[in-house]
């Protein structure tokens, strides 16, 4: 009798845990922290990556039948309620003859970026690689017929740039079964009856299979999921298992599971364009874009300046994060000239001051008035966004002993004269002849060599 009760209890527990696994997220992290740190080392050191949103939405480029969209251009199918059959016709117009994978990768490299992540499938459901799961992909459905994911991954390998892909799992406006979306962000204009949609079918027969294709067809350093938590705990687990099976060291961002926590990923993706203003103690990234949209929108010409990008990169690095900066190429395969110019300017700065960014960590010093601090080994890097009017720099909160101070970009490393009292350091910037090349209007960096 006792045995029977125990057996029943056990059975109950098994049933309960199976049911619960489908409806709750546990707080247990599927990835042990030391493993996570080891795996993310290259990524944490890299600090700066290129994000690319490219798909059929580059054809309408933010405008549908004379109406401009105020929203992200990659959301145009949703916002303009474009039917699947109409949207599919965009594939016939997608012929990016000017696309050159080497040029894109070289631009990323020139900007000082160390990795690239491109949309393999966005919410519109169109695959930008050669998929056998459906014919709705760049190779089978466009006159272009080339696999741009393959070309970019090869170009990245050649240039020593890490490569990853973005995949939208929770949404697919092309697939009849991709529903279950309480936020009302599924395709209800072609497929109005939500009760007929079976997310599990879409997941098992389509999304999961495409993810497996990506894992087997390409050398991936990052699988970047976008999601809104429709997948169940068990489905998250299935994906993670799949990734580990094919690419044990491929990083996964935190949008695999619960959007707001990072328990499922190797690092945390903040919200779009969101920056953490403090060190979180674990890897995080800002997936931000260079204007307002992610996909190309010909009406969005509000580009961030190179100074804004540099300040954001420094700010992010000073809080232990990464900057995944997005660009949206055009449907002809070109990158807007303004994006190129901004990235090249950022690259010029990185050439001179990159040492203060790559492999750096937060300095654990209060944010200085003039800019930010980053740190590496025995060096503190003071980033000066705003040059002091009287050429006298006062910085508070450095507890370490300072042995030396010089301008990072000064090849001769001429010593700056400074005074340090318990609570502040005063640097005289007018007593020496400053090397003009070592100064930068966006951000000049002073190195403090410390000896404890
Ligand atoms: O791929 C880019 C976005 O399209 C994607 N994430 C980045 C990297 C993204 N998917 N979902 N979301 C962002 C959040 C969705 C916000 C919404 Fe809206 C609010 C959807 C509808 C209202 C913002 C405003 C996006 C479309 C209109």
Coordinates of C-alpha atoms and ligand atoms in Angstrom, one line a residue:
X1 CA 0.0 0.0 0.0
X2 CA 2.8 2.3 1.1
X3 CA 4.7 1.4 -2.0
X4 CA 1.7 2.0 -4.2
X5 CA 1.3 5.5 -2.7
X6 CA 4.9 6.3 -3.3
X7 CA 4.6 5.1 -6.9
X8 CA 1.5 7.2 -7.4
X9 CA 3.3 10.2 -5.9
X10 CA 6.2 9.6 -8.2
X11 CA 3.9 9.3 -11.2
X12 CA 2.1 12.5 -10.1
X13 CA 5.4 14.3 -9.9
X14 CA 6.4 13.1 -13.3
X15 CA 3.1 14.2 -14.9
X16 CA 3.3 17.5 -13.0
X17 CA 6.8 18.3 -14.1
X18 CA 6.0 17.5 -17.7
X19 CA 2.9 19.8 -17.5
X20 CA 4.9 22.5 -15.7
X21 CA 7.8 22.3 -18.1
X22 CA 5.4 23.4 -20.8
X23 CA 4.0 26.4 -18.9
X24 CA 6.6 27.8 -16.6
X25 CA 10.2 29.0 -16.8
X26 CA 12.4 27.7 -14.0
X27 CA 15.1 29.8 -12.5
X28 CA 17.8 27.2 -13.0
X29 CA 20.4 28.4 -15.5
X30 CA 21.0 25.7 -18.1
X31 CA 24.5 27.0 -18.7
X32 CA 27.0 26.8 -15.8
X33 CA 28.7 30.2 -15.2
X34 CA 32.4 29.1 -15.6
X35 CA 31.5 27.5 -18.9
X36 CA 29.7 30.7 -20.0
X37 CA 32.7 32.8 -19.1
X38 CA 35.1 30.6 -21.0
X39 CA 32.9 30.4 -24.1
X40 CA 32.2 34.2 -24.2
X41 CA 35.8 35.2 -23.7
X42 CA 36.3 36.2 -27.4
X43 CA 33.0 38.0 -27.4
X44 CA 33.6 40.0 -24.2
X45 CA 37.1 41.0 -25.5
X46 CA 35.6 42.0 -28.9
X47 CA 33.3 44.7 -27.6
X48 CA 32.1 45.8 -31.0
X49 CA 30.2 43.9 -33.7
X50 CA 28.2 44.6 -36.8
X51 CA 24.5 43.8 -36.9
X52 CA 22.9 43.6 -40.4
X53 CA 19.1 43.6 -41.1
X54 CA 18.7 42.6 -44.7
X55 CA 15.7 41.0 -46.3
X56 CA 12.7 41.5 -48.7
X57 CA 11.7 44.6 -46.6
X58 CA 14.7 46.4 -48.2
X59 CA 12.6 46.5 -51.5
X60 CA 9.7 48.6 -50.2
X61 CA 12.3 50.4 -48.0
X62 CA 9.8 51.9 -45.6
X63 CA 7.1 52.8 -48.1
X64 CA 4.1 50.8 -49.3
X65 CA 1.7 52.0 -52.0
X66 CA 2.8 55.6 -51.5
X67 CA 2.4 55.4 -47.7
X68 CA 5.4 55.8 -45.5
X69 CA 5.7 53.6 -42.4
X70 CA 6.8 55.4 -39.2
X71 CA 7.8 52.0 -37.7
X72 CA 10.8 49.8 -38.3
X73 CA 11.0 49.1 -42.0
X74 CA 11.4 45.3 -41.4
X75 CA 7.9 45.4 -39.8
X76 CA 6.3 46.8 -43.0
X77 CA 4.4 43.6 -43.8
X78 CA 2.8 43.7 -40.3
X79 CA 2.0 47.4 -40.2
X80 CA 0.7 47.7 -43.8
X81 CA -1.1 44.3 -43.5
X82 CA 0.6 43.2 -46.7
X83 CA -0.8 39.8 -47.8
X84 CA 1.4 36.8 -48.1
X85 CA 0.8 36.6 -51.8
X86 CA 1.7 40.3 -52.3
X87 CA 4.7 40.2 -50.1
X88 CA 6.0 37.0 -51.9
X89 CA 6.2 39.1 -55.1
X90 CA 8.9 41.2 -53.4
X91 CA 11.2 38.2 -53.8
X92 CA 10.9 38.5 -57.6
X93 CA 12.2 42.1 -57.3
X94 CA 15.0 41.2 -54.9
X95 CA 18.1 41.2 -57.1
X96 CA 21.0 42.8 -55.2
X97 CA 23.5 42.8 -58.0
X98 CA 25.9 45.1 -56.3
X99 CA 26.2 42.9 -53.2
X100 CA 29.8 42.1 -52.3
X101 CA 30.4 40.1 -49.2
X102 CA 34.1 41.0 -49.1
X103 CA 33.3 44.7 -49.1
X104 CA 30.8 44.4 -46.3
X105 CA 33.2 42.4 -44.1
X106 CA 36.0 44.8 -44.9
X107 CA 33.8 47.7 -43.8
X108 CA 33.1 46.0 -40.5
X109 CA 36.8 45.4 -40.1
X110 CA 37.6 48.9 -41.0
X111 CA 35.2 50.2 -38.3
X112 CA 37.0 48.1 -35.7
X113 CA 34.2 45.5 -35.4
X114 CA 35.2 42.0 -34.5
X115 CA 32.1 40.1 -35.4
X116 CA 29.1 40.2 -37.7
X117 CA 25.5 39.0 -37.2
X118 CA 23.0 39.1 -40.0
X119 CA 19.3 38.3 -40.3
X120 CA 18.9 34.7 -41.6
X121 CA 15.1 35.0 -41.1
X122 CA 13.2 38.0 -39.7
X123 CA 9.5 38.0 -38.7
X124 CA 8.5 38.1 -42.4
X125 CA 9.5 34.5 -42.6
X126 CA 11.8 34.9 -45.7
X127 CA 15.1 33.0 -45.4
X128 CA 18.2 34.8 -46.6
X129 CA 20.0 31.5 -47.1
X130 CA 19.5 28.3 -49.0
X131 CA 16.8 26.5 -47.0
X132 CA 15.5 23.0 -48.0
X133 CA 12.6 23.3 -45.5
X134 CA 10.8 25.6 -47.8
X135 CA 11.2 27.4 -51.1
X136 CA 10.7 30.8 -49.5
X137 CA 14.3 31.7 -49.5
X138 CA 16.8 33.8 -51.4
X139 CA 18.2 31.0 -53.5
X140 CA 14.9 29.5 -54.6
X141 CA 12.6 32.5 -54.8
X142 CA 14.7 35.5 -56.1
X143 CA 16.3 36.2 -59.4
X144 CA 19.6 36.7 -57.5
X145 CA 19.7 33.1 -56.5
X146 CA 22.8 33.4 -54.3
X147 CA 23.2 32.4 -50.7
X148 CA 24.4 35.6 -49.0
X149 CA 24.7 33.9 -45.6
X150 CA 27.3 31.5 -47.1
X151 CA 29.1 34.3 -48.9
X152 CA 29.3 36.4 -45.8
X153 CA 30.3 33.6 -43.6
X154 CA 33.1 32.7 -46.0
X155 CA 34.2 36.4 -46.3
X156 CA 34.3 36.6 -42.5
X157 CA 36.4 33.5 -42.1
X158 CA 38.9 35.0 -44.6
X159 CA 39.1 38.3 -42.7
X160 CA 39.2 36.8 -39.2
X161 CA 35.8 38.2 -38.3
X162 CA 33.5 36.0 -36.2
X163 CA 30.1 35.3 -37.9
X164 CA 26.7 34.7 -36.5
X165 CA 23.0 34.8 -37.6
X166 CA 19.8 36.3 -36.3
X167 CA 16.7 34.1 -36.4
X168 CA 13.2 35.1 -35.4
X169 CA 11.7 32.0 -33.8
X170 CA 8.5 33.3 -32.1
X171 CA 7.1 35.2 -35.0
X172 CA 6.6 34.3 -38.7
X173 CA 4.0 36.2 -40.6
X174 CA 4.4 33.9 -43.6
X175 CA 3.7 30.6 -41.9
X176 CA 0.1 29.6 -41.3
X177 CA 0.8 28.0 -37.9
X178 CA 2.9 30.7 -36.3
X179 CA 0.3 32.0 -34.0
X180 CA -0.3 31.7 -30.2
X181 CA 0.8 35.3 -30.0
X182 CA -1.2 37.1 -27.2
X183 CA 0.5 40.4 -28.1
X184 CA -1.4 40.3 -31.4
X185 CA 1.7 40.3 -33.4
X186 CA 1.0 37.3 -35.7
X187 CA -0.5 37.5 -39.2
X188 CA -4.2 37.9 -38.6
X189 CA -4.9 39.5 -42.0
X190 CA -4.2 36.4 -44.0
X191 CA -4.8 33.9 -41.3
X192 CA -7.5 35.4 -39.0
X193 CA -8.5 32.3 -37.0
X194 CA -5.9 32.1 -34.2
X195 CA -7.5 29.0 -32.8
X196 CA -6.5 27.1 -36.0
X197 CA -2.8 27.9 -35.5
X198 CA -0.6 25.3 -34.0
X199 CA 2.6 27.0 -32.8
X200 CA 4.1 23.6 -32.0
X201 CA 3.7 22.4 -35.5
X202 CA 5.4 25.6 -36.9
X203 CA 8.1 25.1 -34.3
X204 CA 8.9 21.5 -34.9
X205 CA 8.4 21.3 -38.7
X206 CA 9.7 24.6 -39.7
X207 CA 11.7 26.9 -37.2
X208 CA 13.6 24.1 -35.5
X209 CA 14.5 22.5 -38.8
X210 CA 15.7 25.8 -40.2
X211 CA 17.8 26.4 -37.1
X212 CA 19.3 23.0 -37.6
X213 CA 20.1 23.8 -41.2
X214 CA 21.8 27.0 -40.2
X215 CA 23.9 25.1 -37.6
X216 CA 25.0 22.5 -40.1
X217 CA 25.4 24.6 -43.2
X218 CA 27.5 27.5 -41.7
X219 CA 30.3 28.0 -39.2
X220 CA 28.5 30.0 -36.5
X221 CA 30.0 31.8 -33.6
X222 CA 26.7 33.3 -32.5
X223 CA 23.1 32.3 -32.9
X224 CA 21.1 35.5 -32.2
X225 CA 17.5 34.8 -31.4
X226 CA 14.8 37.4 -31.4
X227 CA 11.7 36.4 -29.4
X228 CA 8.9 37.3 -27.2
X229 CA 8.7 34.2 -25.1
X230 CA 6.1 32.1 -27.0
X231 CA 8.3 29.1 -27.1
X232 CA 7.9 26.8 -24.1
X233 CA 10.6 25.9 -21.7
X234 CA 10.9 22.5 -23.4
X235 CA 11.2 24.1 -26.8
X236 CA 14.0 26.4 -25.5
X237 CA 15.7 23.4 -24.2
X238 CA 15.4 21.6 -27.5
X239 CA 17.0 24.5 -29.3
X240 CA 19.8 24.7 -26.8
X241 CA 20.5 21.0 -27.1
X242 CA 20.5 21.3 -30.9
X243 CA 23.0 24.1 -30.7
X244 CA 25.3 22.3 -28.3
X245 CA 25.2 19.2 -30.4
X246 CA 26.3 20.9 -33.6
X247 CA 28.4 23.8 -32.3
X248 CA 29.3 23.3 -28.6
X249 CA 31.0 26.7 -28.6
X250 CA 28.4 28.7 -30.5
X251 CA 27.1 31.6 -28.3
X252 CA 23.4 32.1 -27.8
X253 CA 21.9 35.4 -26.8
X254 CA 19.4 35.7 -24.0
X255 CA 16.4 36.0 -26.2
X256 CA 16.3 32.3 -26.6
X257 CA 14.3 32.1 -23.4
X258 CA 12.7 34.7 -21.2
X259 CA 13.4 38.1 -23.0
X260 CA 14.2 39.9 -19.7
X261 CA 16.6 37.5 -18.0
X262 CA 19.7 35.9 -19.2
X263 CA 19.4 32.5 -17.8
X264 CA 19.2 30.8 -21.2
X265 CA 21.8 32.7 -23.1
X266 CA 25.6 33.0 -22.9
X267 CA 25.1 36.7 -22.5
X268 CA 22.2 39.1 -22.2
X269 CA 20.8 41.1 -25.0
X270 CA 19.2 44.2 -23.6
X271 CA 16.1 45.6 -25.2
X272 CA 16.6 47.1 -28.7
X273 CA 18.7 50.2 -28.4
X274 CA 18.9 49.8 -24.6
X275 CA 22.1 50.5 -22.7
X276 CA 22.8 49.4 -19.2
X277 CA 24.2 52.3 -17.1
X278 CA 25.9 50.0 -14.7
X279 CA 28.2 47.0 -14.8
X280 CA 25.9 44.0 -14.6
X281 CA 28.7 41.6 -13.6
X282 CA 28.0 39.4 -16.7
X283 CA 28.1 39.9 -20.4
X284 CA 25.5 42.1 -22.0
X285 CA 25.0 43.9 -25.3
X286 CA 23.1 46.8 -26.7
X287 CA 21.6 45.7 -30.0
X288 CA 21.3 49.3 -31.3
X289 CA 20.8 50.8 -34.8
X290 CA 22.6 53.5 -36.6
X291 CA 19.4 55.5 -37.4
X292 CA 15.9 54.6 -36.1
X293 CA 15.0 51.6 -38.3
X294 CA 16.9 48.3 -38.5
X295 CA 16.0 47.3 -42.1
X296 CA 16.7 49.9 -44.8
X297 CA 14.1 52.8 -44.8
X298 CA 14.8 55.4 -47.4
X299 CA 12.9 58.0 -45.4
X300 CA 14.9 57.5 -42.2
X301 CA 17.9 59.7 -42.7
X302 CA 18.5 60.5 -39.1
X303 CA 21.9 58.9 -38.8
X304 CA 23.8 59.0 -35.5
X305 CA 27.1 60.9 -35.9
X306 CA 30.4 59.1 -35.5
X307 CA 30.9 61.0 -32.2
X308 CA 27.6 59.7 -30.9
X309 CA 28.6 56.1 -31.8
X310 CA 32.0 56.5 -30.2
X311 CA 30.5 57.9 -27.0
X312 CA 28.0 55.0 -26.9
X313 CA 30.7 52.4 -27.5
X314 CA 32.8 53.9 -24.7
X315 CA 29.9 54.2 -22.4
X316 CA 28.9 50.6 -23.1
X317 CA 32.5 49.3 -22.6
X318 CA 32.8 51.3 -19.4
X319 CA 29.9 49.3 -18.1
X320 CA 31.2 45.9 -19.3
X321 CA 28.9 45.6 -22.3
X322 CA 29.2 45.0 -26.1
X323 CA 27.9 47.3 -28.8
X324 CA 26.2 45.4 -31.7
X325 CA 25.6 48.2 -34.1
X326 CA 23.1 47.7 -36.8
X327 CA 23.1 48.8 -40.4
X328 CA 20.4 48.3 -43.0
X329 CA 21.7 47.7 -46.6
X330 CA 19.6 48.5 -49.6
X331 CA 17.9 46.0 -51.9
X332 CA 20.6 46.5 -54.6
X333 CA 23.2 45.3 -52.2
X334 CA 24.8 48.6 -51.3
X335 CA 25.2 50.1 -47.9
X336 CA 24.0 53.7 -47.6
X337 CA 26.9 56.1 -48.0
X338 CA 26.1 57.9 -44.7
X339 CA 26.4 54.6 -42.8
X340 CA 29.7 53.8 -44.5
X341 CA 31.1 57.3 -43.7
X342 CA 30.1 57.1 -40.0
X343 CA 31.6 53.6 -39.7
X344 CA 34.8 54.7 -41.3
X345 CA 35.1 57.6 -38.9
X346 CA 34.5 55.3 -36.0
X347 CA 37.2 53.1 -37.4
X348 CA 39.7 55.9 -37.6
X349 CA 39.1 56.5 -33.9
X350 CA 39.4 52.8 -33.1
X351 CA 42.7 52.6 -35.0
X352 CA 44.1 55.1 -32.5
X353 CA 42.2 54.4 -29.3
X354 CA 41.1 50.8 -29.7
X355 CA 43.4 49.6 -27.0
X356 CA 41.2 51.3 -24.4
X357 CA 38.2 49.3 -25.7
X358 CA 39.2 45.8 -26.7
X359 CA 39.6 43.4 -23.8
X360 CA 38.8 46.3 -21.4
X361 CA 36.6 46.1 -18.4
X362 CA 34.8 48.5 -16.1
X363 CA 37.2 50.6 -14.0
X364 CA 35.1 50.6 -10.8
X365 CA 35.6 54.4 -10.5
X366 CA 32.7 56.9 -10.4
X367 CA 31.8 58.3 -13.8
X368 CA 34.0 61.3 -14.4
X369 CA 32.4 64.6 -15.5
X370 CA 34.5 64.8 -18.7
X371 CA 33.6 61.3 -20.1
X372 CA 34.1 57.7 -19.0
X373 CA 36.7 55.3 -17.6
X374 CA 37.7 51.9 -18.9
X375 CA 40.4 49.6 -17.5
X376 CA 42.8 46.9 -18.5
X377 CA 45.5 45.2 -16.4
X378 CA 47.4 48.0 -14.6
X379 CA 46.0 50.7 -16.9
X380 CA 43.2 53.1 -16.5
X381 CA 41.9 54.9 -19.5
X382 CA 40.3 58.3 -19.1
X383 CA 38.0 59.1 -22.0
X384 CA 37.7 62.8 -22.5
X385 CA 34.4 63.6 -24.4
X386 CA 34.5 67.3 -23.2
X387 CA 37.9 68.9 -23.2
X388 CA 38.3 71.3 -20.2
X389 CA 38.2 75.0 -21.0
X390 CA 41.2 75.8 -18.9
X391 CA 43.3 72.8 -19.9
X392 CA 43.2 71.5 -16.3
X393 CA 41.6 68.1 -15.8
X394 CA 40.3 67.1 -12.3
X395 CA 39.3 63.6 -11.8
X396 CA 38.0 62.1 -8.5
X397 CA 37.8 58.6 -7.2
X398 CA 41.0 57.0 -8.4
X399 CA 42.2 54.9 -5.4
X400 CA 45.2 53.2 -7.1
X401 CA 48.6 54.8 -7.1
X402 CA 49.4 56.5 -10.4
X403 CA 52.9 56.0 -11.8
X404 CA 52.5 57.7 -15.1
X405 CA 50.1 59.5 -17.3
X406 CA 50.2 60.0 -21.1
X407 CA 48.0 60.5 -24.1
X408 CA 47.1 57.0 -25.5
X409 CA 47.6 58.1 -29.1
X410 CA 50.9 59.9 -28.5
X411 CA 53.5 57.7 -30.0
X412 CA 56.2 59.2 -27.8
X413 CA 54.1 58.7 -24.7
X414 CA 55.2 62.1 -23.3
X415 CA 54.5 62.3 -19.6
X416 CA 51.7 64.5 -18.5
X417 CA 52.3 66.4 -15.3
X418 CA 49.8 65.6 -12.6
X419 CA 49.2 66.0 -8.9
X420 CA 47.4 63.4 -6.9
X421 CA 46.0 63.9 -3.5
X422 CA 43.9 61.4 -1.7
X423 CA 40.7 62.4 -3.3
X424 CA 41.6 63.8 -6.7
X425 CA 44.0 63.9 -9.6
X426 CA 44.7 67.2 -11.3
X427 CA 46.3 66.9 -14.7
X428 CA 47.9 70.0 -16.3
X429 CA 47.2 69.8 -20.0
X430 CA 48.8 73.2 -20.9
X431 CA 52.3 72.5 -19.6
X432 CA 53.3 70.2 -22.4
X433 CA 53.2 70.5 -26.1
X434 CA 50.4 68.1 -27.0
X435 CA 50.7 66.1 -30.1
X436 CA 47.8 67.2 -32.3
X437 CA 47.5 63.7 -33.7
X438 CA 46.9 62.3 -30.2
X439 CA 43.9 64.5 -29.6
X440 CA 40.5 63.8 -31.0
X441 CA 37.4 66.0 -31.0
X442 CA 35.1 63.0 -30.2
X443 CA 37.2 61.4 -27.4
X444 CA 40.8 61.8 -26.4
X445 CA 42.1 59.1 -24.1
X446 CA 44.6 59.6 -21.3
X447 CA 46.3 56.5 -19.9
X448 CA 47.1 56.2 -16.2
X449 CA 49.6 53.5 -15.5
X450 CA 49.0 52.4 -12.0
X451 CA 51.2 50.3 -9.8
X452 CA 48.8 48.6 -7.4
Ligands
LIG1 O1 15.0 43.1 -35.5 C1 14.8 44.3 -34.8 C2 13.3 44.5 -34.5 O2 12.5 44.4 -35.7 C3 13.1 43.4 -33.5 N1 14.3 43.4 -32.7 C4 15.3 44.2 -33.4 C5 16.7 43.6 -33.2 C6 11.9 43.5 -32.7 N2 10.9 42.6 -32.7 N3 10.1 42.9 -31.8 N4 10.4 44.0 -31.3 C7 11.5 44.5 -31.8 C8 9.6 44.6 -30.2 C9 8.3 44.9 -30.8 C10 7.7 46.1 -30.5 C11 6.4 46.4 -31.0 FE1 6.2 47.7 -32.5 C12 5.6 47.5 -30.6 C13 5.7 45.8 -32.1 C14 4.5 46.5 -32.4 C15 4.5 47.6 -31.4 C16 7.9 48.9 -32.6 C17 6.8 49.6 -32.9 C18 8.0 47.8 -33.5 C19 7.0 47.9 -34.3 C20 6.2 49.0 -34.0

